[in-house]
Coordinates of C-alpha atoms in Angstrom, one line a residue:
M29 CA 30.6 -40.8 43.5
T30 CA 33.3 -39.3 43.1
Q31 CA 33.1 -36.3 46.6
P32 CA 33.9 -32.6 45.0
P33 CA 36.6 -31.0 47.5
P34 CA 34.9 -28.8 49.5
P35 CA 34.7 -24.8 48.1
P36 CA 35.6 -21.1 49.4
P37 CA 32.9 -19.1 50.9
Q38 CA 30.1 -18.0 49.1
Q39 CA 30.0 -14.3 47.6
P40 CA 27.2 -13.1 46.9
P41 CA 26.7 -10.8 44.5
Q42 CA 25.9 -6.7 44.4
G43 CA 24.9 -4.4 41.7
G44 CA 26.4 -3.8 38.6
G45 CA 25.7 -1.3 35.8
F46 CA 25.4 -3.3 32.1
G47 CA 23.9 -5.3 29.1
P48 CA 20.8 -4.2 26.1
P49 CA 19.3 -1.4 26.7
Q50 CA 18.0 -0.5 30.7
D51 CA 19.5 0.0 34.0
Q52 CA 21.9 -0.9 36.8
P53 CA 22.6 -1.3 40.5
P54 CA 25.4 -1.3 42.9
Q55 CA 28.1 -3.1 41.5
D56 CA 30.0 -6.8 42.8
Q57 CA 32.8 -8.1 42.0
P58 CA 34.2 -10.6 43.5
P59 CA 44.7 -25.3 31.9
Q60 CA 48.0 -27.9 27.2
T61 CA 47.6 -30.8 26.7
P62 CA 49.5 -34.5 26.1
P63 CA 48.8 -35.9 23.1
P64 CA 46.7 -38.8 23.1
A65 CA 46.9 -42.1 24.0
A66 CA 45.5 -44.7 21.5
G67 CA 43.8 -47.7 22.9
P68 CA 42.3 -49.4 26.1
D69 CA 45.6 -48.5 28.0
L70 CA 42.8 -47.7 31.4
G71 CA 43.3 -47.5 35.4
K72 CA 41.9 -49.3 37.8
T73 CA 39.9 -48.1 40.7
P74 CA 37.1 -50.8 43.4
E75 CA 33.7 -50.5 42.8
P76 CA 31.8 -51.0 46.3
G77 CA 28.6 -50.6 47.4
Y78 CA 25.0 -48.4 47.1
G79 CA 22.8 -46.2 49.7
Y80 CA 19.0 -46.8 48.6
P81 CA 16.2 -45.0 48.7
Q82 CA 12.7 -45.5 47.5
A83 CA 11.1 -46.2 44.4
P84 CA 9.7 -43.2 42.8
Q85 CA 6.1 -43.5 41.4
T86 CA 4.1 -41.9 38.3
P87 CA 2.5 -38.9 38.6
P88 CA 1.8 -37.3 40.8
P89 CA 6.0 -37.5 41.7
A90 CA 6.3 -39.1 45.0
A91 CA 8.9 -39.4 44.0
P92 CA 12.1 -41.1 46.4
Q93 CA 13.3 -40.7 49.2
T94 CA 16.8 -40.9 48.1
P95 CA 20.1 -40.3 50.7
P96 CA 21.4 -38.0 48.6
Q97 CA 24.8 -39.2 46.6
P98 CA 27.6 -36.3 47.6
P99 CA 28.1 -34.4 43.9
Q100 CA 31.4 -35.5 41.6
G101 CA 32.9 -32.6 40.7
Y102 CA 34.1 -29.5 42.4
G103 CA 33.4 -26.0 42.5
Y104 CA 33.7 -22.3 43.5
P105 CA 32.2 -19.2 44.1
Q106 CA 32.6 -16.4 41.9
G107 CA 35.5 -14.2 43.2
A108 CA 37.8 -16.8 45.0
P109 CA 39.8 -19.7 44.2
A110 CA 38.5 -23.2 44.1
P111 CA 40.1 -25.9 46.1
Q112 CA 42.1 -28.8 44.5
P113 CA 39.7 -31.5 44.0
P114 CA 39.3 -34.3 46.9
Q115 CA 40.5 -37.9 47.2
A116 CA 36.8 -39.8 46.6
P117 CA 36.3 -42.7 48.3
P118 CA 34.5 -45.4 46.3
G119 CA 30.6 -46.4 46.1
Y120 CA 28.0 -47.5 44.0
G121 CA 29.5 -48.3 41.4
Y122 CA 31.3 -44.9 40.9
P123 CA 34.1 -45.2 41.2
G124 CA 35.7 -41.4 42.3
Q125 CA 38.4 -40.1 40.0
Q126 CA 40.2 -40.7 42.8
P127 CA 40.5 -42.5 45.7
G128 CA 39.7 -41.6 49.2
P129 CA 37.9 -39.0 51.9
F130 CA 36.7 -35.3 51.4
G131 CA 40.1 -33.4 52.1
P132 CA 40.5 -29.9 53.3
P133 CA 40.8 -26.6 50.6
Q134 CA 43.7 -27.0 48.7
Q135 CA 45.4 -24.4 47.1
A136 CA 43.2 -22.5 43.9
P137 CA 41.6 -24.0 41.4
Y138 CA 43.7 -21.7 37.5
G139 CA 41.2 -20.8 36.0
Q140 CA 37.7 -18.5 36.3
P141 CA 36.4 -17.9 40.1
G142 CA 33.1 -19.1 39.4
Y143 CA 32.7 -21.6 36.5
G144 CA 32.7 -25.4 35.5
Q145 CA 31.9 -27.9 33.8
P146 CA 30.1 -28.1 31.0
G147 CA 27.4 -27.5 31.9
Y148 CA 25.7 -30.2 30.4
G149 CA 22.5 -30.6 28.8
Q150 CA 20.6 -30.6 26.0
Q151 CA 19.8 -31.2 22.4
P152 CA 22.1 -31.2 19.4
G153 CA 24.8 -30.1 22.5
Y154 CA 24.6 -31.3 25.6
G155 CA 25.6 -30.0 28.9
Y156 CA 26.4 -30.7 32.2
P157 CA 26.5 -27.8 33.5
Q158 CA 27.4 -28.3 37.4
Q159 CA 25.6 -27.4 39.8
T160 CA 25.7 -27.0 43.8
M161 CA 25.3 -24.2 45.7
P162 CA 24.1 -22.1 48.9
H163 CA 21.2 -20.9 48.2
Q164 CA 19.7 -16.9 49.4
P165 CA 16.4 -16.9 51.7
Q166 CA 13.8 -17.3 49.4
A167 CA 10.4 -14.9 50.2
G168 CA 6.6 -15.1 48.7
Q169 CA 6.2 -18.8 47.7
P170 CA 6.3 -22.6 48.4
G171 CA 8.0 -25.1 47.2
G172 CA 8.3 -28.8 47.0
G173 CA 11.8 -30.4 49.4
G174 CA 11.6 -32.7 52.0
K175 CA 14.0 -33.2 54.8
F176 CA 17.5 -35.4 55.8
N177 CA 17.0 -36.9 59.0
A178 CA 20.7 -35.0 61.1
Q179 CA 23.0 -36.6 59.9
M180 CA 22.8 -36.5 56.5
A181 CA 21.1 -33.1 56.4
I182 CA 25.4 -32.3 57.9
I183 CA 26.6 -34.4 54.9
I184 CA 24.4 -32.5 52.6
A185 CA 25.6 -28.8 54.2
A186 CA 29.2 -29.9 53.0
V187 CA 28.8 -31.4 49.2
V188 CA 26.3 -27.9 49.0
A189 CA 29.2 -25.7 49.6
I190 CA 32.4 -27.9 47.7
A191 CA 30.2 -28.6 43.9
L192 CA 29.5 -24.7 42.6
I193 CA 30.5 -25.3 39.8
I194 CA 31.1 -28.3 37.4
G195 CA 29.0 -27.6 34.8
G196 CA 29.1 -28.6 31.4
G197 CA 30.7 -27.9 28.4
V198 CA 29.5 -30.7 26.7
W199 CA 27.8 -29.4 23.6
Y200 CA 27.5 -30.7 20.1
A201 CA 27.8 -29.2 16.4
K202 CA 26.4 -30.7 14.3
S203 CA 26.5 -29.9 10.5
G204 CA 24.0 -28.9 8.2
G205 CA 19.9 -30.4 9.2
D206 CA 18.0 -29.3 11.6
E207 CA 20.3 -31.0 14.8
G208 CA 22.5 -28.4 13.7
K209 CA 20.6 -25.7 12.5
K210 CA 19.0 -25.7 16.4
N211 CA 22.7 -26.2 18.1
D212 CA 20.9 -25.7 21.0
T213 CA 21.6 -27.8 24.8
A214 CA 19.4 -29.8 25.9
G215 CA 17.0 -27.6 27.2
S216 CA 16.4 -25.6 23.4
S217 CA 15.6 -28.9 21.9
G218 CA 11.2 -27.5 21.2
G219 CA 8.8 -29.4 19.2
T220 CA 6.6 -31.4 18.8
G221 CA 8.0 -34.3 18.1
G222 CA 7.4 -37.4 16.0
T223 CA 5.5 -40.2 15.4
D224 CA 7.1 -43.5 17.0
D225 CA 8.4 -46.4 13.8
N226 CA 8.7 -49.9 14.2
N227 CA 11.2 -50.0 15.9
G228 CA 10.2 -48.0 19.0
G229 CA 12.3 -43.9 18.3
T230 CA 10.6 -41.2 16.0
T231 CA 10.8 -40.1 12.5
S232 CA 12.3 -37.4 13.4
G233 CA 15.5 -38.8 15.4
K234 CA 18.3 -39.7 13.9
E235 CA 20.2 -41.4 15.5
K236 CA 20.6 -45.5 13.9
A237 CA 20.6 -47.8 16.6
P238 CA 23.4 -49.9 14.3
S239 CA 23.7 -54.3 13.6
D240 CA 26.1 -53.9 16.7
P241 CA 25.9 -51.8 19.0
S242 CA 28.8 -53.3 21.1
A243 CA 31.5 -50.7 21.6
K244 CA 34.9 -50.3 22.0
V245 CA 38.1 -47.5 23.3
L246 CA 38.9 -45.4 20.2
F247 CA 41.1 -43.4 22.6
Q248 CA 42.6 -41.7 26.0
V249 CA 43.9 -38.0 25.5
P250 CA 45.8 -38.3 29.2
A251 CA 45.4 -35.4 31.6
P252 CA 48.0 -32.4 31.9
E253 CA 50.5 -32.4 33.4
V254 CA 49.5 -29.9 37.2
K255 CA 52.1 -28.1 38.6
N256 CA 51.7 -28.3 42.5
D257 CA 48.9 -28.5 44.6
S258 CA 47.1 -26.4 41.6
T259 CA 44.0 -27.4 39.6
V260 CA 43.3 -25.6 36.6
V261 CA 39.8 -25.4 34.6
V262 CA 39.7 -27.3 31.4
S263 CA 36.2 -27.0 30.5
G264 CA 34.2 -27.1 26.8
S265 CA 34.2 -29.5 24.5
W266 CA 32.4 -30.0 21.3
L267 CA 31.7 -31.7 17.8
T268 CA 31.2 -31.4 14.8
D269 CA 31.9 -33.3 12.5
K270 CA 34.9 -33.2 12.2
A271 CA 36.4 -33.4 15.1
Y272 CA 36.3 -34.2 18.5
V273 CA 37.3 -30.4 19.8
K274 CA 38.2 -30.4 24.2
S275 CA 39.2 -27.6 26.7
G276 CA 43.2 -28.1 27.5
I277 CA 45.6 -25.9 30.2
A278 CA 45.3 -22.4 28.5
Q279 CA 44.7 -24.4 25.3
I280 CA 41.7 -25.6 23.3
V281 CA 42.7 -28.9 21.0
G282 CA 41.3 -31.2 17.4
Y283 CA 41.3 -35.0 18.0
D284 CA 40.5 -36.9 15.5
R285 CA 36.9 -39.1 16.6
D286 CA 37.5 -41.7 15.4
K287 CA 42.0 -41.9 16.2
G288 CA 42.2 -40.1 19.4
G289 CA 44.8 -37.4 17.5
E290 CA 45.7 -34.1 18.0
L291 CA 44.6 -32.2 14.4
W292 CA 45.2 -28.7 15.4
K293 CA 45.8 -26.6 18.5
I294 CA 44.8 -22.9 19.4
P295 CA 47.1 -21.6 22.0
L296 CA 45.6 -18.8 24.8
D297 CA 46.8 -16.6 27.7
G298 CA 45.8 -17.8 30.0
P299 CA 43.6 -21.2 31.5
V300 CA 39.7 -21.6 29.9
C301 CA 36.6 -20.1 32.6
Q302 CA 34.0 -21.4 30.2
A303 CA 32.5 -22.1 27.3
S304 CA 29.8 -22.0 25.5
R305 CA 27.9 -24.7 24.8
H306 CA 25.1 -23.3 22.1
V307 CA 27.3 -22.8 18.1
T308 CA 25.9 -22.0 15.0
D309 CA 25.6 -22.8 11.8
D310 CA 28.9 -23.1 10.4
N311 CA 29.9 -24.2 13.6
L312 CA 31.6 -21.0 15.5
T313 CA 31.8 -21.3 19.6
A314 CA 33.0 -18.6 22.4
I315 CA 34.8 -19.2 24.9
L316 CA 35.9 -16.8 28.0
Y317 CA 39.2 -16.8 29.5
Q318 CA 41.9 -15.7 32.0
P319 CA 44.7 -12.3 30.5
A320 CA 47.9 -14.7 32.1
M321 CA 48.1 -18.0 33.7
P322 CA 47.7 -17.5 37.7
T323 CA 50.7 -17.5 40.1
K324 CA 51.0 -18.2 43.4
A325 CA 52.0 -14.4 43.9
D326 CA 48.0 -14.1 42.0
P327 CA 46.2 -17.1 41.8
S328 CA 43.6 -14.7 38.6
H329 CA 43.6 -12.0 36.7
G330 CA 39.5 -12.6 35.8
C331 CA 38.0 -13.6 32.9
S332 CA 37.8 -10.6 31.3
E333 CA 38.8 -12.3 27.8
I334 CA 35.8 -12.9 25.2
A335 CA 36.7 -14.9 22.2
L336 CA 34.8 -16.6 19.2
I337 CA 36.7 -19.9 17.6
D338 CA 36.1 -21.5 14.5
L339 CA 36.0 -26.0 15.0
D340 CA 36.1 -26.1 11.9
A341 CA 39.2 -24.5 11.6
G342 CA 41.2 -24.2 14.3
K343 CA 41.3 -20.6 14.6
R344 CA 40.3 -18.6 16.9
L345 CA 38.9 -15.8 14.8
W346 CA 39.0 -12.5 17.7
T347 CA 39.1 -11.6 20.8
K348 CA 37.6 -8.9 23.2
T349 CA 37.0 -7.3 26.1
V350 CA 34.6 -4.7 27.6
K351 CA 35.0 -1.8 30.5
T352 CA 33.3 0.1 33.3
G353 CA 35.3 3.4 34.1
D354 CA 38.8 2.5 33.2
Q355 CA 38.3 -0.9 34.3
L356 CA 37.8 -4.7 32.6
I357 CA 34.6 -6.6 33.5
T358 CA 34.8 -9.8 34.7
F359 CA 32.7 -11.9 33.0
D360 CA 30.6 -14.9 35.4
N361 CA 29.1 -16.7 32.2
I362 CA 28.9 -17.0 28.5
T363 CA 26.0 -18.3 25.8
V364 CA 25.9 -17.7 21.5
S365 CA 21.7 -17.5 20.4
G366 CA 22.2 -16.8 16.3
K367 CA 24.8 -14.6 15.2
T368 CA 25.3 -13.2 18.3
I369 CA 27.5 -13.9 21.8
A370 CA 26.4 -13.2 24.6
V371 CA 28.3 -12.3 28.1
G372 CA 26.3 -11.5 31.4
S373 CA 28.4 -10.2 35.3
T374 CA 27.4 -8.9 38.1
S375 CA 28.7 -5.9 37.0
G376 CA 25.9 -6.3 33.6
G377 CA 26.1 -7.9 30.5
A378 CA 27.7 -7.5 27.5
A379 CA 26.7 -9.2 23.2
F380 CA 28.8 -9.1 20.3
D381 CA 28.4 -10.5 16.6
V382 CA 30.4 -12.5 14.8
S383 CA 31.8 -9.9 12.9
G384 CA 33.2 -7.9 16.2
K385 CA 31.1 -5.8 16.1
L386 CA 29.8 -5.4 20.4
L387 CA 26.3 -4.9 19.8
W388 CA 25.8 -3.7 23.9
S389 CA 27.4 -3.4 27.1
P390 CA 26.7 -1.9 30.6
K391 CA 25.5 1.4 30.7
P392 CA 26.2 4.1 34.3
T393 CA 22.8 5.2 33.7
D394 CA 21.1 1.9 34.5
S395 CA 19.3 0.6 37.8
C396 CA 19.3 -3.0 36.7
Y397 CA 21.8 -5.3 35.4
D398 CA 21.5 -8.3 33.0
A399 CA 23.8 -11.1 34.9
G400 CA 23.2 -13.6 31.6
Y401 CA 21.9 -15.4 29.1
G402 CA 20.2 -17.8 28.3
G403 CA 21.7 -19.1 24.8
G404 CA 20.5 -21.4 21.5
E405 CA 16.9 -20.5 19.3
K406 CA 16.1 -17.5 21.3
L407 CA 18.3 -14.8 23.6
V408 CA 17.0 -14.9 27.4
A409 CA 18.5 -12.8 29.8
V410 CA 17.9 -13.4 33.8
R411 CA 17.8 -9.6 34.5
K412 CA 18.2 -8.8 38.9
C413 CA 16.5 -5.5 39.8
G414 CA 16.8 -4.6 43.2
S415 CA 18.6 -4.3 46.7
Y416 CA 20.6 -8.0 47.1
D417 CA 18.1 -8.2 50.3
Q418 CA 14.9 -7.0 48.1
R419 CA 15.8 -8.6 44.3
Q420 CA 13.9 -9.0 41.5
L421 CA 14.5 -11.7 38.6
H422 CA 13.5 -10.1 35.4
I423 CA 13.0 -12.9 32.9
Q424 CA 13.5 -11.1 29.3
T425 CA 13.4 -12.6 26.1
I426 CA 15.2 -10.4 24.1
D427 CA 16.3 -9.0 20.2
P428 CA 19.7 -10.8 20.1
K429 CA 20.4 -8.5 17.0
S430 CA 19.5 -5.4 19.1
G431 CA 18.8 -6.9 22.6
K432 CA 14.8 -4.7 22.3
V433 CA 12.5 -6.3 24.4
I434 CA 10.4 -9.4 23.6
S435 CA 8.3 -10.1 26.6
E436 CA 8.9 -10.2 30.2
Y437 CA 7.7 -12.9 33.5
K438 CA 8.7 -11.1 36.6
M439 CA 9.6 -13.4 39.3
T440 CA 8.7 -13.4 42.9
E441 CA 10.5 -11.0 44.6
G442 CA 13.1 -12.1 46.6
I443 CA 14.2 -14.7 44.6
E444 CA 17.4 -14.7 44.0
Y445 CA 18.9 -16.2 41.5
A446 CA 18.0 -18.6 38.5
S447 CA 19.3 -20.5 36.1
I448 CA 17.8 -20.5 31.8
V449 CA 16.8 -24.3 31.3
S450 CA 15.6 -24.1 27.6
T451 CA 15.2 -21.0 25.5
N452 CA 12.7 -21.8 23.1
P453 CA 10.2 -22.9 25.0
L454 CA 10.9 -21.1 27.5
V455 CA 12.0 -23.0 31.1
V456 CA 13.2 -21.5 33.8
A457 CA 14.4 -23.2 37.2
A458 CA 14.9 -21.6 40.8
D459 CA 15.1 -23.1 44.5
V460 CA 12.4 -21.2 46.1
G461 CA 12.5 -19.8 50.2
D462 CA 15.9 -22.6 50.2
S463 CA 13.6 -24.9 49.7
A464 CA 15.1 -27.6 47.2
G465 CA 17.3 -29.5 50.6
D466 CA 20.2 -31.1 48.1
G467 CA 22.3 -28.3 47.6
S468 CA 20.2 -29.0 43.7
G469 CA 19.6 -25.1 43.4
I470 CA 16.4 -26.8 41.8
S471 CA 12.3 -26.6 43.6
D472 CA 10.6 -25.2 40.8
F473 CA 10.4 -25.1 37.3
F474 CA 8.8 -21.8 35.4
S475 CA 7.1 -22.9 32.2
I476 CA 7.0 -19.1 30.6
D477 CA 5.1 -17.9 27.3
G478 CA 8.8 -16.1 25.4
K479 CA 5.6 -14.8 23.5
T480 CA 3.3 -13.3 26.1
G481 CA 5.9 -13.3 29.2
K482 CA 3.1 -15.7 30.5
L483 CA 3.8 -17.7 34.0
R484 CA 2.9 -21.3 31.7
T485 CA 2.5 -23.5 34.6
R486 CA 5.4 -23.7 37.8
I487 CA 5.9 -27.2 38.6
S488 CA 7.6 -28.8 42.2
A489 CA 10.6 -30.9 41.8
P490 CA 11.9 -31.7 45.4
G491 CA 15.3 -31.9 45.5
E492 CA 14.6 -35.8 47.3
Q493 CA 12.6 -36.6 44.0
F494 CA 14.7 -36.3 41.6
A495 CA 18.3 -35.6 40.2
A496 CA 18.7 -32.7 38.4
R497 CA 20.4 -29.9 39.1
C498 CA 21.8 -25.8 37.6
E499 CA 24.8 -24.0 39.8
G500 CA 22.5 -20.6 40.0
I501 CA 24.4 -18.3 41.4
T502 CA 26.6 -16.9 38.1
R503 CA 26.7 -19.2 35.9
V504 CA 22.8 -18.4 34.5
E505 CA 23.2 -21.0 31.8
A506 CA 24.7 -24.0 33.8
C507 CA 21.6 -27.1 34.7
N508 CA 22.1 -30.5 34.1
L509 CA 20.9 -33.9 33.8
L510 CA 18.0 -33.2 32.4
A511 CA 16.6 -32.4 28.9
V512 CA 13.1 -30.3 26.9
G513 CA 11.9 -31.3 23.9
N514 CA 8.4 -32.4 22.6
D515 CA 7.0 -29.5 24.8
R516 CA 8.1 -31.4 28.0
L517 CA 10.7 -31.5 30.2
Y518 CA 12.7 -35.0 31.5
L519 CA 13.9 -35.5 35.0
P520 CA 15.6 -38.3 36.2
T521 CA 14.0 -39.2 39.7
E522 CA 17.0 -40.4 42.4
E523 CA 18.4 -43.6 43.3
H524 CA 16.3 -45.6 45.2
D525 CA 16.5 -49.1 46.0
G526 CA 16.2 -52.1 42.9
T527 CA 15.9 -55.3 42.5
G528 CA 19.1 -56.6 44.1
K529 CA 21.1 -56.6 47.2
Y530 CA 22.5 -53.6 47.5
S531 CA 21.7 -52.5 43.7
E532 CA 20.8 -49.5 42.6
T533 CA 18.2 -47.3 40.5
N534 CA 16.5 -44.5 39.4
E535 CA 13.7 -44.0 36.8
I536 CA 13.1 -40.7 33.8
V537 CA 10.6 -38.7 34.3
A538 CA 8.4 -35.7 31.8
F539 CA 5.7 -33.8 33.1
D540 CA 4.3 -31.8 30.4
L541 CA 5.2 -28.1 29.8
A542 CA 1.9 -26.5 29.5
T543 CA -0.4 -28.1 32.7
G544 CA 2.9 -28.6 34.9
K545 CA 1.4 -33.1 35.4
Q546 CA 3.2 -35.8 35.1
T547 CA 2.2 -37.4 31.3
G548 CA 2.9 -40.7 33.8
Q549 CA 6.3 -41.7 30.4
R550 CA 8.4 -43.0 32.4
A551 CA 12.3 -44.8 31.7
D552 CA 13.6 -47.6 33.7
A553 CA 17.1 -47.5 34.6
G554 CA 17.2 -50.9 34.7
D555 CA 18.4 -52.9 38.2
G556 CA 21.8 -51.4 39.1
Y557 CA 22.5 -48.3 36.6
T558 CA 21.8 -45.1 37.0
I559 CA 19.8 -43.1 33.9
S560 CA 20.3 -38.8 33.1
P561 CA 19.0 -37.5 29.6
L562 CA 21.6 -36.2 27.5
R563 CA 20.1 -34.3 25.0
M564 CA 16.4 -34.5 22.3
D565 CA 17.4 -36.2 19.6
G566 CA 14.7 -34.5 17.3
G567 CA 11.3 -35.7 19.4
N568 CA 13.6 -38.4 21.0
L569 CA 15.2 -39.0 24.4
I570 CA 19.2 -39.5 24.3
A571 CA 20.0 -41.5 27.7
Y572 CA 23.3 -41.7 29.2
K573 CA 22.8 -44.9 31.8
R574 CA 25.4 -45.5 34.4
P575 CA 26.5 -48.8 35.2
P576 CA 27.5 -51.2 38.6
Y577 CA 29.7 -52.5 39.3
D578 CA 29.8 -54.9 37.0
K579 CA 29.2 -53.7 33.5
G580 CA 29.7 -51.4 30.8
G581 CA 28.1 -48.4 30.5
Q582 CA 24.9 -47.4 27.8
V583 CA 23.5 -45.3 25.2
V584 CA 20.5 -45.3 24.7
S585 CA 17.7 -43.7 22.5
I586 CA 13.8 -43.6 24.3
A587 CA 11.0 -42.9 22.0
G588 CA 8.8 -39.5 23.1
G589 CA 5.6 -40.6 22.0
S590 CA 6.2 -45.1 24.0
F591 CA 9.3 -44.1 26.0
K592 CA 10.1 -47.3 24.4
E593 CA 13.9 -47.7 24.4
T594 CA 16.8 -48.9 22.5
T595 CA 20.1 -49.2 22.9
L596 CA 22.6 -46.4 21.1
L597 CA 26.2 -47.9 22.4
Q598 CA 27.3 -50.7 24.9
N599 CA 30.4 -49.4 26.5
P600 CA 32.8 -52.9 27.9
A601 CA 32.5 -54.1 30.9
T602 CA 36.3 -55.2 31.5
D603 CA 37.6 -53.3 35.2
S604 CA 40.1 -50.9 33.2
V605 CA 37.8 -49.6 31.1
R606 CA 35.3 -49.8 33.4
D607 CA 36.6 -47.7 36.2
V608 CA 37.9 -44.8 33.9
E609 CA 33.8 -44.4 32.4
T610 CA 32.9 -44.7 35.9
S611 CA 35.3 -42.0 37.0
M612 CA 33.2 -39.6 35.1
S613 CA 30.1 -38.6 35.9
P614 CA 26.4 -36.9 34.2
E615 CA 26.9 -35.0 36.5
Y616 CA 30.1 -33.1 36.6
S617 CA 31.8 -33.9 33.5
E618 CA 31.0 -33.2 30.2
F619 CA 28.7 -35.8 27.8
L620 CA 28.8 -36.1 24.2
Y621 CA 27.5 -38.6 22.0
A622 CA 27.0 -38.2 18.2
E623 CA 26.5 -41.5 15.8
G624 CA 27.8 -43.6 17.7
H625 CA 30.5 -41.8 19.4
L626 CA 30.5 -41.4 23.7
Y627 CA 33.4 -38.8 24.5
M628 CA 33.9 -38.4 28.4
S629 CA 35.7 -35.5 29.3
K630 CA 36.8 -33.9 33.4
V631 CA 36.0 -29.9 33.8
Y632 CA 39.4 -29.6 36.4
A633 CA 43.0 -30.9 36.2
S634 CA 44.7 -31.3 38.8
K635 CA 48.2 -33.1 40.1
R636 CA 47.9 -37.0 39.4
S637 CA 47.5 -38.8 41.7
T638 CA 49.6 -41.7 43.2
V639 CA 47.3 -43.6 44.0
R640 CA 46.7 -44.5 40.2
E641 CA 48.1 -45.2 37.8
K642 CA 47.0 -43.4 34.4
E643 CA 43.6 -40.6 34.4
Y644 CA 42.8 -38.6 31.4
L645 CA 41.0 -35.4 30.7
A646 CA 39.0 -37.3 27.5
V647 CA 38.1 -40.9 26.3
G648 CA 35.8 -41.8 23.3
F649 CA 33.9 -44.9 22.7
G650 CA 33.0 -45.6 19.2
T651 CA 30.6 -48.9 17.4
G652 CA 31.7 -50.4 14.4

């Protein structure tokens, strides 16, 4: 898989004032897209061997013990510039975006420190936020997590430091119907599921299998030119009924869904830092961006600009900033819930109505602060209280209009970071006691009653067994490779030996959010494939199968009840197409699927490799 670049040193957050009426602590502070090219003119990359762990078991999780695969993304911690993405050596069916070994840190990317690929995820939206990062020692709770041998531990330590940012910004804004109403990520799809129909789907799923799932390349968007050795954030992508929308270098561009022609362009004064994975019912979303383009002398201007974007009209409706005293606040994350745009930081949280009205902002008297928010069907704040060495996180479901706390769950003191996986049902991920062991940011999931704030159950998810990831340090809503729906949590296992020589594979398993136990359901990737959840489709799970060296990838629908798989899309197996497809992985790229269309895109743009003839910002596939 593509190897991420080594990240700069992490800076622990400090205090700051903030958000919906409450308290506040000390503060800490820490890319123009060329026109798309038509046709499958795709570059090539070598494909090689695989790794090997053990086949996973169903309940309870005795998942595969697989040597962790180094993450593909690149990222950088808040307040520090990120290194240039490294050249990646080819590996098990995962040719890297750029060939080569781990490289030394290079120039910082042109983008807000601490942001990354869109997260990832999930209900009518999907996202693959980025997720690995160093963790603070946690107090008081046990966590799952096995140990690797010394050599692997060293490798993982390096990789963990690297993949700080990338998550997903992939999201589907579907107008009309119940799905369009939710506008959520994988984590935001609740519900009880539907009844399996004769095709193995559920009556509540909207994605139907075509008569012929064979897909072709619809278009490619060439990677933008980047000067020097800089890396620029280009995170954020959405899909509406009218357009495929993707962030470029200091711009957002709407493309024709089938042909890739440019429909509109929104220029920005600086690079995008983060993009919400959620949208309103009328396809409005929000982004954070820098007020100017970085230079060598001033590599970052901070992510202070909050903008509301109309994805249908292709317009920036307004831009806002928030100050603490005379200083502009640099925000770490942004989300949308209903008609509210919420932003969080180590200086506190703020929120605006879609009209541009300020709903709340940091308060000098606060002794706690909102580090960030999870959006979608509900609005949930991760509020930090206490000193850095005695931190306590309060998980608060709040009223998106007033900021009033509806319910609150206090996590065990000493857990420094938590990620919102889903707001309805409420699911939170954390690395308790720094026990994940693989840099995934997850040792346990907490299923919480959003109405009462009481813990429903806690699910142990050892890092060496399950492949989901959460960034967690500054980006509260940045988990990928998972989905929530049917009151269940869907996780992929780590890769393990397949049946073929040198092949690997994995599975998706389900956990009951009421009991914390595995349901016994399992979806197999198939020999040589690796399967990852993308989002919920009513009661069905949409998943992507990353292909082996001689096949194309697939998108499948997994029935919520029977777990029967139905192929929705099958990509070409030609070398040129497969090499570009496998240069973008669900872990560290943005994936969007809807109505027979699959879009993959990168979250960073960097100086072109001399090895690969052509590189792409985005590529679209379609059936029919």
